[in-house]
JSON list of C-alpha atoms and ligand atoms in Angstrom, two decimals:
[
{"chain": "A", "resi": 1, "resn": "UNK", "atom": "CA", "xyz": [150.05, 75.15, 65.81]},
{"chain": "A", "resi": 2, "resn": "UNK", "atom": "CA", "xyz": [147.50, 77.75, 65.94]},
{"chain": "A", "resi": 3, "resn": "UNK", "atom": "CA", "xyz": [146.83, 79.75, 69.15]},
{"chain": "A", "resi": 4, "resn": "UNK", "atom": "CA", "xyz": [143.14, 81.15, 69.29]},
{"chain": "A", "resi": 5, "resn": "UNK", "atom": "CA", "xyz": [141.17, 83.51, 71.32]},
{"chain": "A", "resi": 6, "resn": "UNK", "atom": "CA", "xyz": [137.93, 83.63, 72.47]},
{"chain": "A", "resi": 7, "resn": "UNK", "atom": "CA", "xyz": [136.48, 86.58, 74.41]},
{"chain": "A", "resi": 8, "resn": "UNK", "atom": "CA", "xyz": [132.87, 88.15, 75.05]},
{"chain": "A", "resi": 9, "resn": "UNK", "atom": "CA", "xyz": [131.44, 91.31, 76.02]},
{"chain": "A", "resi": 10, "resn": "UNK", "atom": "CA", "xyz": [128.75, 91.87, 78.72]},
{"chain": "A", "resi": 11, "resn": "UNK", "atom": "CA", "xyz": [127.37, 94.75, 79.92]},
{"chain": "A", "resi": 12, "resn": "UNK", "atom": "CA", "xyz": [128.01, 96.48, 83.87]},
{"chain": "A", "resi": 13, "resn": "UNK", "atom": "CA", "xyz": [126.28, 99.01, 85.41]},
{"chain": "A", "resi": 14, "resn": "UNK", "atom": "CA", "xyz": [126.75, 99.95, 88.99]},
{"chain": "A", "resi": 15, "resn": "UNK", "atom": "CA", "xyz": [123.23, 99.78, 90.27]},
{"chain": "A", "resi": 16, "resn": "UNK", "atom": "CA", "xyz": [119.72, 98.94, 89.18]},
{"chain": "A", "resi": 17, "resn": "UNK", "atom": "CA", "xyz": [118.48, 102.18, 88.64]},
{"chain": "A", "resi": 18, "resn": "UNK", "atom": "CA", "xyz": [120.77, 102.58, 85.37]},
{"chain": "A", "resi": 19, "resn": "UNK", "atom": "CA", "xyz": [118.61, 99.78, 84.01]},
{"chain": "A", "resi": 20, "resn": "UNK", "atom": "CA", "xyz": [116.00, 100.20, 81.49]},
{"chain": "A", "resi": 21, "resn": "UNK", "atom": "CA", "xyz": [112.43, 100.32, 83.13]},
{"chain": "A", "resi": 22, "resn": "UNK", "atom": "CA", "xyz": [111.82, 96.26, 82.05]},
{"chain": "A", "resi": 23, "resn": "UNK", "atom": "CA", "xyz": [114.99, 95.18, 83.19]},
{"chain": "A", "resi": 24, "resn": "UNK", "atom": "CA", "xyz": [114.65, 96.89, 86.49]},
{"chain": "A", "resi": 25, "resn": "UNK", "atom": "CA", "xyz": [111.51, 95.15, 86.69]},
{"chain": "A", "resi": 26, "resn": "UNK", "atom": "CA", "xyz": [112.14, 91.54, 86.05]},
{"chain": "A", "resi": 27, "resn": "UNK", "atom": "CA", "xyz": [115.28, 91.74, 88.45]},
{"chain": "A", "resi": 28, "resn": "UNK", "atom": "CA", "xyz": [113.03, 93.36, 91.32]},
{"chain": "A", "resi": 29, "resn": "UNK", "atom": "CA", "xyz": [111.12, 90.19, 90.44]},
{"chain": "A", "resi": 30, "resn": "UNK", "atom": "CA", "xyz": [113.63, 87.75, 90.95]},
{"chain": "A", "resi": 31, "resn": "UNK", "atom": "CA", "xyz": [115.07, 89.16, 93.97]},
{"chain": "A", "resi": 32, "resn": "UNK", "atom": "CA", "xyz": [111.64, 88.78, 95.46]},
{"chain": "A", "resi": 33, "resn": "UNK", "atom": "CA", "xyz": [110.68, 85.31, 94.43]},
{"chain": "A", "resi": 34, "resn": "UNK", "atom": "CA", "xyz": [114.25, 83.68, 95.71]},
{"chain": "A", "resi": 35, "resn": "UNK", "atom": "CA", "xyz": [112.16, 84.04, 99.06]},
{"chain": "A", "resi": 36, "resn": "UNK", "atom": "CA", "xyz": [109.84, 81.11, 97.62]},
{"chain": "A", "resi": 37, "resn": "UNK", "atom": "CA", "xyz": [113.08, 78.66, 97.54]},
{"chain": "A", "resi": 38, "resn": "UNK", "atom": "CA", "xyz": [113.12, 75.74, 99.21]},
{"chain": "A", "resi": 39, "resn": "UNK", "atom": "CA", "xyz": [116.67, 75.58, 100.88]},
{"chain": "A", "resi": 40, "resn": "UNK", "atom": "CA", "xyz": [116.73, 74.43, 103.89]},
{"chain": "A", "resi": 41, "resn": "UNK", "atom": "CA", "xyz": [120.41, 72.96, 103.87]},
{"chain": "A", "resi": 42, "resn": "UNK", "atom": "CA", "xyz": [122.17, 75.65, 102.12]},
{"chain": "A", "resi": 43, "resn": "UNK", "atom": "CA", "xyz": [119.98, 78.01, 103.60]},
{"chain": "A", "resi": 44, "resn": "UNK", "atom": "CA", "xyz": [121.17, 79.78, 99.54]},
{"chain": "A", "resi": 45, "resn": "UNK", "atom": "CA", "xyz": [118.15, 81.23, 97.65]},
{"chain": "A", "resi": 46, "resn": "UNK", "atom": "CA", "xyz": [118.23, 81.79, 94.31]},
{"chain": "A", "resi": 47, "resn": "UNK", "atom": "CA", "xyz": [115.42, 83.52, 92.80]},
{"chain": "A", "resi": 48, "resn": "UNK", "atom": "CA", "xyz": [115.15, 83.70, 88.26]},
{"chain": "A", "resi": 49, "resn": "UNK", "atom": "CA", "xyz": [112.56, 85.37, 86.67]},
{"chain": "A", "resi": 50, "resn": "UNK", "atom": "CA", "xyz": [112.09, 84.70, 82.62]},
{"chain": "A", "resi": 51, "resn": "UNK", "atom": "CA", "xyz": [109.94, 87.50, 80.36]},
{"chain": "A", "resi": 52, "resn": "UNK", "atom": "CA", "xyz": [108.33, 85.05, 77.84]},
{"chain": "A", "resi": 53, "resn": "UNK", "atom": "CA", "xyz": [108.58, 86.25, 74.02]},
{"chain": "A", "resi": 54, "resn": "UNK", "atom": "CA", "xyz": [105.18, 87.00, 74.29]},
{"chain": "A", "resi": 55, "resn": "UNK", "atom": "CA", "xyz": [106.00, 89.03, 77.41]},
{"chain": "A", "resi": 56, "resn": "UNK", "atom": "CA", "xyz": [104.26, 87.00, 80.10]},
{"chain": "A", "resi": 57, "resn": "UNK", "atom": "CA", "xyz": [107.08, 85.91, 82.66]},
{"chain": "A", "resi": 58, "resn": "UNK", "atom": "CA", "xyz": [107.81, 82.75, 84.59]},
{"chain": "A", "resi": 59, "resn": "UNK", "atom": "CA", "xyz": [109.34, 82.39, 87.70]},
{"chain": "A", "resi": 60, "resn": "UNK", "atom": "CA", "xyz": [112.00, 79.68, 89.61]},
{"chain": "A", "resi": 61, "resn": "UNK", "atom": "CA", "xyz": [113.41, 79.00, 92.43]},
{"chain": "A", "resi": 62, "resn": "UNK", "atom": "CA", "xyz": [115.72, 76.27, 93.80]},
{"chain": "A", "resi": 63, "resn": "UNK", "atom": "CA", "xyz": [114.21, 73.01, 95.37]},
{"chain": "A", "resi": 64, "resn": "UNK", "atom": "CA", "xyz": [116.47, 71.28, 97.53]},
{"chain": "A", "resi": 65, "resn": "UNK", "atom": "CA", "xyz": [116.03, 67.82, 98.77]},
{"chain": "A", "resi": 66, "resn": "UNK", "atom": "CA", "xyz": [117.19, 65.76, 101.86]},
{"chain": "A", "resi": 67, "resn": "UNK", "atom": "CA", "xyz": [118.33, 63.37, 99.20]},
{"chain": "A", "resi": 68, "resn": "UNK", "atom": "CA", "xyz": [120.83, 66.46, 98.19]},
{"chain": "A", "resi": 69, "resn": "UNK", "atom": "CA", "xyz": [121.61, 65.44, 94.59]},
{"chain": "A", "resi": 70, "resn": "UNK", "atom": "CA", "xyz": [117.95, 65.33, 94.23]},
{"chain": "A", "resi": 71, "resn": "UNK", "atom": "CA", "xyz": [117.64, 69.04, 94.70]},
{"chain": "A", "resi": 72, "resn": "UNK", "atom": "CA", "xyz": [116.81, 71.53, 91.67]},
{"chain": "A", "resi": 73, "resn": "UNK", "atom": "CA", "xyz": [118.60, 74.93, 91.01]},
{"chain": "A", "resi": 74, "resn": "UNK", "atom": "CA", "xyz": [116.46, 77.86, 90.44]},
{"chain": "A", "resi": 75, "resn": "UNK", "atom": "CA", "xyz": [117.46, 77.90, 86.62]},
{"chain": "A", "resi": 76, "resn": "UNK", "atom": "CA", "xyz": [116.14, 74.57, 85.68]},
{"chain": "A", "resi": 77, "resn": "UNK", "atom": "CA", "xyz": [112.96, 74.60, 87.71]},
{"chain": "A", "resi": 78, "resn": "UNK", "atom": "CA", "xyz": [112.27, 77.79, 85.96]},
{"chain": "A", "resi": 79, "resn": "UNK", "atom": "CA", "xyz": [113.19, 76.16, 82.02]},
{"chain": "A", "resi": 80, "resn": "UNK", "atom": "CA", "xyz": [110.89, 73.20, 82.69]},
{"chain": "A", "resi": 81, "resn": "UNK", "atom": "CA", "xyz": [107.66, 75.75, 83.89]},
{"chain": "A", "resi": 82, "resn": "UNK", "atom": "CA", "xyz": [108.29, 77.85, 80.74]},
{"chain": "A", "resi": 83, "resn": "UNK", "atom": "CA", "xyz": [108.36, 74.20, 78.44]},
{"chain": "A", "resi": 84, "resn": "UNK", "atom": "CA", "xyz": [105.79, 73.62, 79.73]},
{"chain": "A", "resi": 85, "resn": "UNK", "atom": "CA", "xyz": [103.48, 76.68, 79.93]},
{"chain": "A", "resi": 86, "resn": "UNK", "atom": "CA", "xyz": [104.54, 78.45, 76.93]},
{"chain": "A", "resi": 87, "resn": "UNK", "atom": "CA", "xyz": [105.58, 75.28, 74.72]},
{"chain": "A", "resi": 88, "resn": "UNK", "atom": "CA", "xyz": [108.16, 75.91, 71.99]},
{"chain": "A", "resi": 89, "resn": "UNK", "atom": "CA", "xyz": [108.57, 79.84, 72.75]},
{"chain": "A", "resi": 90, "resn": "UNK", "atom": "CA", "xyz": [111.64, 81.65, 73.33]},
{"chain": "A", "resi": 91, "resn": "UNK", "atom": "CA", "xyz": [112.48, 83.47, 76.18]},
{"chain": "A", "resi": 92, "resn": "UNK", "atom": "CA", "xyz": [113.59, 86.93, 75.48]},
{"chain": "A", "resi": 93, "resn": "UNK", "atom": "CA", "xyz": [115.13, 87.78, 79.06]},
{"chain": "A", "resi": 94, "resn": "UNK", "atom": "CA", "xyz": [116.32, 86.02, 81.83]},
{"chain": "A", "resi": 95, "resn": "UNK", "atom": "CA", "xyz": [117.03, 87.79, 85.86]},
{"chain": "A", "resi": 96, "resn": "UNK", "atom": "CA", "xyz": [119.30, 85.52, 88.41]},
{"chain": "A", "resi": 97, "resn": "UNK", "atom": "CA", "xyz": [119.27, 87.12, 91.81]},
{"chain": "A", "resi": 98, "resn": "UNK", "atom": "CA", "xyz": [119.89, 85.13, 95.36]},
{"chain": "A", "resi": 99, "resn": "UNK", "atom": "CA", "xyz": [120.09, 85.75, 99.08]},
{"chain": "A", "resi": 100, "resn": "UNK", "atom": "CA", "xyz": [119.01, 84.10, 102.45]},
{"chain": "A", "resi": 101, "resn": "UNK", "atom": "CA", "xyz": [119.31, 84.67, 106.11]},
{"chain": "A", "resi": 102, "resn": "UNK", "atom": "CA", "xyz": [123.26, 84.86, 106.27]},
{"chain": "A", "resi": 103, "resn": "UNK", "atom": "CA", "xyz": [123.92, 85.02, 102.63]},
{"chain": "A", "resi": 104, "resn": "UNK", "atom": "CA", "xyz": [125.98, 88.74, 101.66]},
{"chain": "A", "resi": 105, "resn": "UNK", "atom": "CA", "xyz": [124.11, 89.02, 98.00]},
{"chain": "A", "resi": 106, "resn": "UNK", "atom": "CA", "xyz": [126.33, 91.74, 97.01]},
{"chain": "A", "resi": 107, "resn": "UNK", "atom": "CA", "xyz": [127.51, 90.99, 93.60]},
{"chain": "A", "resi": 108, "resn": "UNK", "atom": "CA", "xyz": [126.01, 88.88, 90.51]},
{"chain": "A", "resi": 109, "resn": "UNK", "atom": "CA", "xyz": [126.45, 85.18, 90.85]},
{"chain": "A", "resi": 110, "resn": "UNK", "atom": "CA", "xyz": [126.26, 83.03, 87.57]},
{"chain": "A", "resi": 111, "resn": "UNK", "atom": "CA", "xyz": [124.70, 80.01, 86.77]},
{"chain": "A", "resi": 112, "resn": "UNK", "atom": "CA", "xyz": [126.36, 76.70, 87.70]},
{"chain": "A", "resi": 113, "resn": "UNK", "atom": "CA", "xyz": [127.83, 74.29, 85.19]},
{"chain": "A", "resi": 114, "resn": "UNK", "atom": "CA", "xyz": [124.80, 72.17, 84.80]},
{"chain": "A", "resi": 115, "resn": "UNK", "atom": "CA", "xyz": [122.54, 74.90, 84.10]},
{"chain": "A", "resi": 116, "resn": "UNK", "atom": "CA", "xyz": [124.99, 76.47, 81.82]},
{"chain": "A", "resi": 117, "resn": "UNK", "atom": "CA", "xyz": [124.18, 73.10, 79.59]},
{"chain": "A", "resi": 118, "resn": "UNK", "atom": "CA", "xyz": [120.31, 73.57, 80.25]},
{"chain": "A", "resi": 119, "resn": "UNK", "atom": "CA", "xyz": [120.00, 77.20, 79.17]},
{"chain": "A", "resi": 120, "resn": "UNK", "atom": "CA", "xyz": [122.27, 76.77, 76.11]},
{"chain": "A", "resi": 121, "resn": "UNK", "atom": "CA", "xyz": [120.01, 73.77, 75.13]},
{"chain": "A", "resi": 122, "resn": "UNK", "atom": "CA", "xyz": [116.84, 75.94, 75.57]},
{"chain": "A", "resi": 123, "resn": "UNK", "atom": "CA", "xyz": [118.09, 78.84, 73.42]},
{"chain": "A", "resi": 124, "resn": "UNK", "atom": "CA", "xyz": [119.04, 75.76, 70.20]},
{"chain": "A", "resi": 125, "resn": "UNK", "atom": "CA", "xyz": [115.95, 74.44, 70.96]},
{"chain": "A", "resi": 126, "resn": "UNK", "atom": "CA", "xyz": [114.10, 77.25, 70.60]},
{"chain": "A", "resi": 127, "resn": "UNK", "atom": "CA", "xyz": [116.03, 78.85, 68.26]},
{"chain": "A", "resi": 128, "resn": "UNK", "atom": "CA", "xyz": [116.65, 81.89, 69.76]},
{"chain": "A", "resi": 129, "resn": "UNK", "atom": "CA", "xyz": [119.09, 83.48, 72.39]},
{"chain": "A", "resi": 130, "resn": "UNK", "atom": "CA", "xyz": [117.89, 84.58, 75.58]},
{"chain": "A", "resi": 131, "resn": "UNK", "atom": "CA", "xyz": [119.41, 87.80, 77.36]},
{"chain": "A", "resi": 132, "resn": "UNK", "atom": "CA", "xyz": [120.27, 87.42, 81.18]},
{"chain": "A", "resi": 133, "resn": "UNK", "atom": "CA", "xyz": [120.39, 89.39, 83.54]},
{"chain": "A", "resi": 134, "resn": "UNK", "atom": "CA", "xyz": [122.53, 88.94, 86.78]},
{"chain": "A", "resi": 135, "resn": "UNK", "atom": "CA", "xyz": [122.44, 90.81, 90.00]},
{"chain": "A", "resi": 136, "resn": "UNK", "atom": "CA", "xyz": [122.55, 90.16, 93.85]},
{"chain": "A", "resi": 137, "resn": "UNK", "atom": "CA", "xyz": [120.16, 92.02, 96.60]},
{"chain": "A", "resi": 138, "resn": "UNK", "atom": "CA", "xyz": [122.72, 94.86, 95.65]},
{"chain": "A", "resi": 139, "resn": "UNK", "atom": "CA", "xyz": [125.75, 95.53, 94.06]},
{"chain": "A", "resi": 140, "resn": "UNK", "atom": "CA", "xyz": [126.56, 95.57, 90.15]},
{"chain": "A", "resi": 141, "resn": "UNK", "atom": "CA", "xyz": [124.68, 93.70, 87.37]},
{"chain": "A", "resi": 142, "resn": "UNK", "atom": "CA", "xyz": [125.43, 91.69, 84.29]},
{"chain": "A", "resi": 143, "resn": "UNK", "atom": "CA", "xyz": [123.53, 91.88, 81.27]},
{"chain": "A", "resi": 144, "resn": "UNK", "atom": "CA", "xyz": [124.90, 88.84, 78.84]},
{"chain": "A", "resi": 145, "resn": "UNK", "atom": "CA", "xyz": [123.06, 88.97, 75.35]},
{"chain": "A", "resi": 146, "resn": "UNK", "atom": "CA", "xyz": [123.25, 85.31, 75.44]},
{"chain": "A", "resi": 147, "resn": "UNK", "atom": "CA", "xyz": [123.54, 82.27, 77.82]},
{"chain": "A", "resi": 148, "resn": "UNK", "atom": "CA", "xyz": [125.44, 80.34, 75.56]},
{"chain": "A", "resi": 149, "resn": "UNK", "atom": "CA", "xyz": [127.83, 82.75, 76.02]},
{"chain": "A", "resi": 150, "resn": "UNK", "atom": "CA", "xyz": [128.64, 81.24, 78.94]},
{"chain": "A", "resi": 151, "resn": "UNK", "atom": "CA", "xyz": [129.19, 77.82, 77.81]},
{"chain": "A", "resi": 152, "resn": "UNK", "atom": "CA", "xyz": [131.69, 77.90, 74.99]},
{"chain": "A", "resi": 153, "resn": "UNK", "atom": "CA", "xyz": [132.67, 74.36, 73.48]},
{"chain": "A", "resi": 154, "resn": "UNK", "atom": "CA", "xyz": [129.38, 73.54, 74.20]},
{"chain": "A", "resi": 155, "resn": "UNK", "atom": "CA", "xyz": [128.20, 69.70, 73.87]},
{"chain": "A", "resi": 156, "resn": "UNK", "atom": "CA", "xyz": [124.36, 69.97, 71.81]},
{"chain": "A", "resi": 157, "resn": "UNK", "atom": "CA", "xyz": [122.39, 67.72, 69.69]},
{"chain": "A", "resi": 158, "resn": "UNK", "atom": "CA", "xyz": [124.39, 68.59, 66.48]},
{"chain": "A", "resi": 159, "resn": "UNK", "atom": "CA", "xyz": [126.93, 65.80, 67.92]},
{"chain": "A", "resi": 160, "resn": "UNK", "atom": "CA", "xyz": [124.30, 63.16, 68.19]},
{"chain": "A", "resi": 161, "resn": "UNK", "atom": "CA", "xyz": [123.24, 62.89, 64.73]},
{"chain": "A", "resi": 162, "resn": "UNK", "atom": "CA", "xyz": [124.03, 59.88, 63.14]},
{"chain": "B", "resi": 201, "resn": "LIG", "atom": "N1", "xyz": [121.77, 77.13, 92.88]},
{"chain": "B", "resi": 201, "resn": "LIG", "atom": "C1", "xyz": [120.86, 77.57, 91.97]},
{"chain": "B", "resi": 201, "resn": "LIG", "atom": "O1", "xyz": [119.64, 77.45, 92.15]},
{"chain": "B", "resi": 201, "resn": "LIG", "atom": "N2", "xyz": [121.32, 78.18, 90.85]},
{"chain": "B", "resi": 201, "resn": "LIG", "atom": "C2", "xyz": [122.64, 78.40, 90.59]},
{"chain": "B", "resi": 201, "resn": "LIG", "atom": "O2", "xyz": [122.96, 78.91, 89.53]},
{"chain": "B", "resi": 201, "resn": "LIG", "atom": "C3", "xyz": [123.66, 78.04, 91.56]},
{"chain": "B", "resi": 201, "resn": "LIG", "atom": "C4", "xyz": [123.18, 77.23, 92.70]},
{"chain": "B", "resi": 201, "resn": "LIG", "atom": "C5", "xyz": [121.26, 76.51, 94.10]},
{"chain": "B", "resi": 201, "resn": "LIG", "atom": "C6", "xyz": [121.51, 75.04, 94.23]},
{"chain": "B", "resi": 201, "resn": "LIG", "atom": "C7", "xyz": [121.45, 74.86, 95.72]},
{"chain": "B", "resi": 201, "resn": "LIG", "atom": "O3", "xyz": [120.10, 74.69, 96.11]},
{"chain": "B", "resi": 201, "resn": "LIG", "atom": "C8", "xyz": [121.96, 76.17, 96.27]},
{"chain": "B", "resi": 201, "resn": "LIG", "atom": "O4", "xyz": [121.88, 77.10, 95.22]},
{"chain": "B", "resi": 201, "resn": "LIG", "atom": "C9", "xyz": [123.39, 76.12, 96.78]},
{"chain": "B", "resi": 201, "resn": "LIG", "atom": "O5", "xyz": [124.23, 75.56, 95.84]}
]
């Protein structure tokens, strides 16, 4: 038997102001367009903001659903605009923010399980690994150099090939 370790680093800082000028900006970005969720049941907004490699940007928010499986999280409503509008092209940086009326948005919140699968299949796909960036309303901030990161033992494509 063989014990092994796995570990990553990530970045803290203690307010957005200790951010460079781009970061700053595309996390001022999400924390304003979580107001464009639709969440009426969880009353949760989560606002994500992606700068393009070409440096245009592309926003998402979640889209709940009275059918509540139905419903969308921010994250994935954002990677099927960016498919879509900017086919085959990597995203360089990713900001997660979130809030609502009587959510306390004081500390990064990461992205659920699902998600974690979606963003690690857009970085294969497009070859390339996207930064993220996660921060509340206020409070500290993560900066991941990967969102695979997040998702170790990942399940991808490689297992699917015959
Ligand atoms: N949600 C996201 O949009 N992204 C996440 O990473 C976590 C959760 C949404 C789903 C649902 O609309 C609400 O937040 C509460 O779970």
């Amino acid at each position: 038997m063989k014990e092994q370790k796995l570990e990553f680093h990530y970045e803290v800082y203690d307010d957005i102001s200790e951010l460079s000028q781009e970061d700053a900006s595309l996390l001022s970005k999400a924390r304003e367009v979580l107001n464009q969720a639709y969440a009426p049941y969880s009353h949760f907004n989560v606002g994500a903001v992606a700068r393009m490699a070409n440096g245009d940007e592309v926003k998402g928010t979640n889209q709940e659903n009275a059918s509540y499986p139905v419903g969308i999280c921010a994250e994935r409503v954002l990677l099927g605009t960016a498919a879509n509008m900017f086919p085959e092209m990597a995203i360089s940086t990713l900001a997660i923010s979130y809030g609502g009326k009587n959510v306390v948005s004081d500390h990064p919140i990461s992205p659920c399980g699902m998600c974690r699968q979606a963003l690690s299949e857009f970085e294969n796909r497009v070859n390339q690994p996207m930064r993220v960036i996660l921060g509340g309303l206020k409070g500290k901030i993560y900066i991941l150099a990967s969102a695979s990161l997040l998702l170790p033992f990942a399940f991808t494509k490689e297992e699917l090939k015959k």
